[in-house]
XYZ file of C-alpha atoms in Angstrom:
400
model
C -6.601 -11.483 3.965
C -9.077 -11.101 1.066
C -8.420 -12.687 -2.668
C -9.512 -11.296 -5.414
C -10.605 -13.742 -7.896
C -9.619 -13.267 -11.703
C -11.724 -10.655 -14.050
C -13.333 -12.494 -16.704
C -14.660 -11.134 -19.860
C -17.841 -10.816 -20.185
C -20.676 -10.821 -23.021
C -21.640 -6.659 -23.047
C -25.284 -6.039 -21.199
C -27.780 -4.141 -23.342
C -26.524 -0.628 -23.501
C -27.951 2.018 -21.026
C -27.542 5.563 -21.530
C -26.443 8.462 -18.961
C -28.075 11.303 -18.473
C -25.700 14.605 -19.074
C -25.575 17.727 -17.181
C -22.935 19.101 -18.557
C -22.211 21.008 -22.360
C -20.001 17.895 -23.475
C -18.926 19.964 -26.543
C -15.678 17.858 -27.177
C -16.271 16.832 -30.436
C -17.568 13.466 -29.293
C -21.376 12.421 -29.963
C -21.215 9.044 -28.710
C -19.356 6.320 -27.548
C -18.379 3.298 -29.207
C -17.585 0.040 -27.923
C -14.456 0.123 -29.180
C -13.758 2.354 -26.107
C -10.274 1.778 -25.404
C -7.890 3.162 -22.687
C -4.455 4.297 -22.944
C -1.618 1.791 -21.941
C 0.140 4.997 -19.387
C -1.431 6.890 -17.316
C -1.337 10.822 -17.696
C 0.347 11.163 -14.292
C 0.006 15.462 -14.754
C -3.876 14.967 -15.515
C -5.998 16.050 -12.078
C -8.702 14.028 -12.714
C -12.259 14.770 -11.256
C -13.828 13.808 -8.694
C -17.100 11.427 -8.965
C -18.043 10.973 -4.607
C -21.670 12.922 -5.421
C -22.881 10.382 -8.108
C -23.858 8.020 -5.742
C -26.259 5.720 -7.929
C -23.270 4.663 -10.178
C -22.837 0.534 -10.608
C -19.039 0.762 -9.857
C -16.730 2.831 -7.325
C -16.554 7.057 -7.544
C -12.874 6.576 -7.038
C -12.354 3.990 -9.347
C -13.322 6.323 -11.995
C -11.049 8.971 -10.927
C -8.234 6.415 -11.130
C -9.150 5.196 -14.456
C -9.459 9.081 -15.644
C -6.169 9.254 -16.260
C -5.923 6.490 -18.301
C -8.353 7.954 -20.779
C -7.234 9.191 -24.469
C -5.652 12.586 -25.026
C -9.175 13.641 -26.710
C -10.923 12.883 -23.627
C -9.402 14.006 -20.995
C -10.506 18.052 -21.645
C -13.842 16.653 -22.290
C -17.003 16.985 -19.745
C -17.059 15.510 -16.515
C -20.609 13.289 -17.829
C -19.087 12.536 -21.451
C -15.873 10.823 -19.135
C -18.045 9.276 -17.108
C -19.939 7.713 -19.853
C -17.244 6.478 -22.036
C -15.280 4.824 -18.675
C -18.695 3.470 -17.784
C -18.968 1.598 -21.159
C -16.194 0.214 -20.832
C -16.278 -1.146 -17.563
C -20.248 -2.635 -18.588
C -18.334 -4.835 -20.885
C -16.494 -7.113 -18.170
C -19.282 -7.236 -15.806
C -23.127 -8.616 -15.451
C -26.100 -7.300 -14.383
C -26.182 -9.832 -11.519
C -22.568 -8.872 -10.367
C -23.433 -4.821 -10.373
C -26.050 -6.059 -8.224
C -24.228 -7.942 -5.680
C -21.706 -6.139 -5.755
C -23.673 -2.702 -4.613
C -25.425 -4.818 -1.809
C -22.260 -5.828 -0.241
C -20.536 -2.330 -0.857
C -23.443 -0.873 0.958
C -23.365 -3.127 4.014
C -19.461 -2.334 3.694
C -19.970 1.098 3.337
C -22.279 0.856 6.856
C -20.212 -1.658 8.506
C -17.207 0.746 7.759
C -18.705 3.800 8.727
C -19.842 2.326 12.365
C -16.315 1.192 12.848
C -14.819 4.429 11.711
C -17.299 6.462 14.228
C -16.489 4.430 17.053
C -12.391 4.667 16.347
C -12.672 8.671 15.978
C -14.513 8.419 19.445
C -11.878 6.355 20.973
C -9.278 8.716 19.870
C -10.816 11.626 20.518
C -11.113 10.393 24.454
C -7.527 9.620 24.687
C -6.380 13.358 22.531
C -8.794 15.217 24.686
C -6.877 13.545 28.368
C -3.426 11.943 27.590
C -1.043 15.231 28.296
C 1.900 14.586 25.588
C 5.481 15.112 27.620
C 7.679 15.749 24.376
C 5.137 18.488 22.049
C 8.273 18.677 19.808
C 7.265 15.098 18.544
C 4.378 16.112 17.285
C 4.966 18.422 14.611
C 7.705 17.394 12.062
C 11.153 18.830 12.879
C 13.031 17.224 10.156
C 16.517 18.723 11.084
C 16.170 17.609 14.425
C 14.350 14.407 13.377
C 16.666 12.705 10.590
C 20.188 12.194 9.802
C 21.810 15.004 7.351
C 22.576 12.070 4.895
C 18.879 10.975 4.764
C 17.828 14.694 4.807
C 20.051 15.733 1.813
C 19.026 13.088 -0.408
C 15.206 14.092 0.144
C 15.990 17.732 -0.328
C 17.791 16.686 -4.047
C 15.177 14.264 -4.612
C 16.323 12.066 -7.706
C 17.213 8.288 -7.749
C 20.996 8.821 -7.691
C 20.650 10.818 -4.296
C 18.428 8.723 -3.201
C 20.595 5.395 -4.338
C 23.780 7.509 -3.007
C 22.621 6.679 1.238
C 20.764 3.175 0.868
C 22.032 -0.282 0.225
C 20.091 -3.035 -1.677
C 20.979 -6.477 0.028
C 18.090 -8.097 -1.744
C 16.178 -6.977 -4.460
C 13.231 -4.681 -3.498
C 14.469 -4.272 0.031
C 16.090 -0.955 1.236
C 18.431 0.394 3.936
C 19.961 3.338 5.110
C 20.473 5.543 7.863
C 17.665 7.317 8.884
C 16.805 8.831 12.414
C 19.083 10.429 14.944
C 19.212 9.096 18.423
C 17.737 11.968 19.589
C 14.421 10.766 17.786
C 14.860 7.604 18.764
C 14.996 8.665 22.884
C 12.357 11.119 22.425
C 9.272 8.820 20.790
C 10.636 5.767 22.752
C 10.253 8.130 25.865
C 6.933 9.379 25.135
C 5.532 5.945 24.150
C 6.383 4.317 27.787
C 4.353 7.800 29.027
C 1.379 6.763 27.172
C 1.691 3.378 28.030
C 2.056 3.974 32.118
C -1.090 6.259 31.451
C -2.936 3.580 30.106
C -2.249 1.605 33.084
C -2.541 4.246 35.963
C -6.078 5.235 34.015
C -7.226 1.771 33.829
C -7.815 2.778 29.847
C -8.383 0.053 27.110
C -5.543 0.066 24.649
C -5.900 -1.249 21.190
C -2.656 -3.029 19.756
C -0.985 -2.669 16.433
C -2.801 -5.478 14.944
C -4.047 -8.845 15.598
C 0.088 -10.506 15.807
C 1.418 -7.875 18.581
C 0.399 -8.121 22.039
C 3.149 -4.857 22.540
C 3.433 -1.967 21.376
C 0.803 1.346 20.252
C -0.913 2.902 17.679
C 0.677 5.972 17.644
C -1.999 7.828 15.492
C -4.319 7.432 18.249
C -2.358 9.510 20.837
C -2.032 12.336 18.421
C 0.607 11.760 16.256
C -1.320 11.493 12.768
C -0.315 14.663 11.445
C 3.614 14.427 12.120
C 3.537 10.904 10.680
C 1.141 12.011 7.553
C 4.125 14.283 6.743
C 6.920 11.872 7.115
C 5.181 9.427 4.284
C 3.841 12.611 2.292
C 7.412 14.309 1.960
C 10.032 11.436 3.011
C 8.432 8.096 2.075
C 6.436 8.917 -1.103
C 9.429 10.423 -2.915
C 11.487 7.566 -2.974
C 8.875 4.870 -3.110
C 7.547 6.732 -6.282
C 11.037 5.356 -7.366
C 11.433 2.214 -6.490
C 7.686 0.938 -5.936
C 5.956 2.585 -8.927
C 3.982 -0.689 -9.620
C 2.291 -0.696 -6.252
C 1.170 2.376 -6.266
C 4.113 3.936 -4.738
C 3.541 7.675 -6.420
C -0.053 7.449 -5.238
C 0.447 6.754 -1.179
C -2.236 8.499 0.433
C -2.932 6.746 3.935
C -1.107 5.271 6.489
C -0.924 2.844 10.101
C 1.611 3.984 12.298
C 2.563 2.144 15.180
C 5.389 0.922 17.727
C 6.050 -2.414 18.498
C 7.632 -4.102 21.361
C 9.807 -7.622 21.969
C 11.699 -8.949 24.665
C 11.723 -12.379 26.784
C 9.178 -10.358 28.641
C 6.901 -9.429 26.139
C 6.433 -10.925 22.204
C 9.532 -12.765 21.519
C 9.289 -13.326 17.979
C 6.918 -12.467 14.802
C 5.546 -15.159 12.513
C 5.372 -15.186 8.648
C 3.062 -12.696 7.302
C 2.686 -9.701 4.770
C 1.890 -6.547 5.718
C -1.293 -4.524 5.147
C 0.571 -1.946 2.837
C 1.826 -1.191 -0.591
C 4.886 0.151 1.151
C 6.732 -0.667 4.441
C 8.845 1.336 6.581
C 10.645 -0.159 9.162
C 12.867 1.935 11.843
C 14.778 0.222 14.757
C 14.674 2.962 17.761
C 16.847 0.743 19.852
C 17.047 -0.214 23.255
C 19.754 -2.658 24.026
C 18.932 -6.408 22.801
C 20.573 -9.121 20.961
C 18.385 -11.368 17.945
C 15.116 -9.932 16.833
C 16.533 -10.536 12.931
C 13.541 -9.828 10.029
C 13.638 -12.543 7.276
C 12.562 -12.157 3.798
C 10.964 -14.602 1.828
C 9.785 -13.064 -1.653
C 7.033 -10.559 -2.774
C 3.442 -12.356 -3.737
C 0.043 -11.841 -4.625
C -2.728 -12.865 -2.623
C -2.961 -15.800 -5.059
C 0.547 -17.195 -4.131
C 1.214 -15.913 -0.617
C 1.827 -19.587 0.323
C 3.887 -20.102 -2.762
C 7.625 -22.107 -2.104
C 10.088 -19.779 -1.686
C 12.896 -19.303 -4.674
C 16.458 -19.207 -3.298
C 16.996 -15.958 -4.562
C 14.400 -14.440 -2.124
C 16.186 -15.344 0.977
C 17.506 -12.661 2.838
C 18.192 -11.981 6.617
C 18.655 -8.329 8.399
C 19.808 -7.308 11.337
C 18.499 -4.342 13.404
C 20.345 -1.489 13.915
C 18.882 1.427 15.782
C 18.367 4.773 13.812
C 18.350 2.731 10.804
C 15.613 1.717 8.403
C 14.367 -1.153 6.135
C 11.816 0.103 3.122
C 9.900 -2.686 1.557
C 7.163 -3.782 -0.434
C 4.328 -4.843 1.640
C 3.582 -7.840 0.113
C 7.033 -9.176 0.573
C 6.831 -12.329 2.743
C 8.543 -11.369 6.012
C 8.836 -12.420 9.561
C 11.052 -11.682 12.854
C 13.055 -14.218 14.950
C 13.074 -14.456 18.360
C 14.768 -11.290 20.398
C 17.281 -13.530 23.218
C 17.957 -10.684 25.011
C 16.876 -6.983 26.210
C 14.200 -5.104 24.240
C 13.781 -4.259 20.637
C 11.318 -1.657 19.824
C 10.889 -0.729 15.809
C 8.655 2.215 14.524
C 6.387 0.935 11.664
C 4.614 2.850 8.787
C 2.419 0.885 6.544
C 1.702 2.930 3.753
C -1.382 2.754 1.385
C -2.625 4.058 -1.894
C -6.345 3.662 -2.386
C -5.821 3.965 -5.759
C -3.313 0.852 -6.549
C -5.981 -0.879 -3.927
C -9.081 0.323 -6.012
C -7.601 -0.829 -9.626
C -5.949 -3.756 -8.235
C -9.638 -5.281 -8.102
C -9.708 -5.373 -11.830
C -6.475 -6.427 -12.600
C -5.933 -10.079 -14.002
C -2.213 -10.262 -13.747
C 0.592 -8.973 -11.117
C 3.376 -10.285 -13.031
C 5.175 -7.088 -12.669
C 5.120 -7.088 -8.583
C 4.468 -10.509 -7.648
C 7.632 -12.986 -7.758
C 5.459 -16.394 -8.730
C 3.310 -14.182 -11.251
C 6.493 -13.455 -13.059
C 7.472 -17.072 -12.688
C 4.685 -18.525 -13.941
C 4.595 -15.568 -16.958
C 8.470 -16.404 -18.025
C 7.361 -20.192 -17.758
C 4.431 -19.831 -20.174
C 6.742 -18.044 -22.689
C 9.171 -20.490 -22.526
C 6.085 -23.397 -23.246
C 5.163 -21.299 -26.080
C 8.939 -20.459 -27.803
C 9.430 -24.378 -27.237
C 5.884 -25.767 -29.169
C 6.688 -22.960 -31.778
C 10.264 -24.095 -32.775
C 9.033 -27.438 -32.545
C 6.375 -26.958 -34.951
C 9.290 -25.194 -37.416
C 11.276 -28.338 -37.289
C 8.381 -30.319 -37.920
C 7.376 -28.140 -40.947
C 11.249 -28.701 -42.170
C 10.580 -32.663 -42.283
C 13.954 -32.119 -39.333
C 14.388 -34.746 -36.508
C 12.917 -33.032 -33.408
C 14.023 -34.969 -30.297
């Protein structure tokens, strides 16, 4: 788990000045340093792409992000003339020494990732090109056959009251409803247990879920990417663009999908953690088992992920097969111990390289994180206090 450390302001480096390519013939001859960027985004703006300007101090995709923050003047302006008035900005809150170190480590990152990233695409590729799939329906999306008509309708209508109209919202932030038909359920939990007596017969190396589940599959790697690309493109996003706007929930554009596994016979329990997503989907598939409930413990930043836990945060939920939990992924979370039969669960972790990318200069999560907006309510009640108690001291009034 990385932590970003708080943006401070800096003093603003001698100003450099970008070359342009382009006609910039939007009215605007230069760029001030009162630069300022809009408060809301222009979600209908498509801003550009920067990935070819690879000499720039900060991240291509950061400036697409912050493109659509830019004034109503700008954002019809050149590609270069953007670029150069986001650039000034962002030259105000950083040094020459941190540009630096920072585009040594995102080059060794950049490497690092891109070894990683070849050698995953080759393990894939070796299990696509031998593992023989025994239920080809799973692997395209078959939504009728897939999901529930009451999940199904309220996708198809697409607004906050349908979407309200199937789930219930035990704790704040947390989400369930009725999602996948049995069918579903017998089909992937069928073709899972085929890949997994595969791996065994072949002798093949698996690689787990993550680092806390010994059981269980990635099911990207066995070809089921695409299918599960569509059910966060056209099922998840929708409604987390709702309900998780703050966390980038409009903007998911990755995902980790895997199965997990517990029994008496296999991991028993999960410990407290946060996931490695904006957004969380949870599905029980089934079999037959008894215990196994998820606890909640409140949504934090990486600042306060071992923050005490606030009453109000406390919430237990009990499995039940087709049926889903959507959550934040920050929200503090862990299993308890499955007493009996086996409990397998289909997770999604959803991302959205953009909340990730602007995250990094962001100073204050007060509207996700649950201490943040502790600490934020606590500082305005400090400073409504010392202010009335400077007006009574003005008005010569007894203060205690």
């Amino acid at each position: 788990m990385s932590i970003d450390g708080p943006a401070e302001r800096r003093k603003q480096p001698p100003q450099t000045q970008t070359p342009r390519t382009g006609n910039g013939n939007c009215g605007i001859s230069s760029m001030s340093l009162a630069n300022r960027l809009r408060l809301n985004p222009n979600k209908e703006h498509k801003p550009d792409s920067y990935d070819d300007l690879h000499q720039l101090e900060f991240s291509p995709l950061l400036f697409s992000s912050l493109e659509r923050y830019l004034p109503p003047t700008m954002l019809n302006g050149s590609r270069d003339l953007k670029l150069q008035y986001m650039r000034d900005i962002l030259l105000r809150y950083s040094s020459e020494s941190e540009r630096t170190r920072v585009r040594k480590w995102q080059f060794s990152a950049l490497s690092l990732s891109l070894s990683l990233v070849q050698r995953h695409r080759e393990y894939r590729q070796k299990i696509i090109s031998h593992y023989q799939p025994v239920h080809k329906e799973l692997y395209t999306m078959q939504a009728a056959q897939f999901f529930v008509p009451s999940f199904l309708k309220a996708i198809n209508e697409n607004t906050e009251d349908s979407f309200r109209s199937i789930m219930a919202e035990p704790a704040p932030g947390i989400y369930t409803f009725e999602m996948l038909q049995p069918y579903f359920c017998e089909l992937l939990l069928s073709e899972v247990e085929t890949f997994e007596r595969w791996v065994i017969e072949t002798n093949f190396r698996i690689m787990r879920p993550n680092t806390m589940n010994r059981y269980g599959c990635v099911l990207d790697d066995f070809g089921l990417e695409t299918m599960l690309d569509k059910l966060m493109e056209d099922f998840i996003r929708p409604m987390s663009r709702v309900f998780f706007p703050e966390v980038g929930g409009s903007t998911l554009d990755s995902h980790h999908g895997f199965v997990v596994e517990y029994g008496t016979d296999k991991d028993s329990e999960l410990g407290f953690h946060v996931d490695d997503s904006e957004v969380t989907l949870n599905v029980c598939l089934g079999k037959q088992f008894s215990g196994g409930e998820l606890f909640f413990r409140g949504i934090r930043c990486d600042k306060h992920v071992n923050s005490e836990t606030q009453s109000e945060e406390i919430f237990d939920y009990s499995h039940v097969p087709g049926h889903a939990v959507l959550h934040r992924g920050r929200n503090r979370h862990g299993a308890r111990a499955t007493t009996s039969g086996c409990r397998v669960n289909l997770l999604l972790w959803c991302r959205s390289s953009v909340f990730r990318e602007l995250k990094k200069y962001q100073k204050d999560s007060s509207n996700w994180c649950g201490e943040c907006q502790r600490e934020k309510k606590e500082r305005q009640r400090q400073s409504i206090a010392a202010t009335k108690l400077e007006l009574l001291k003005r008005d010569g009034k007894p203060t205690s």
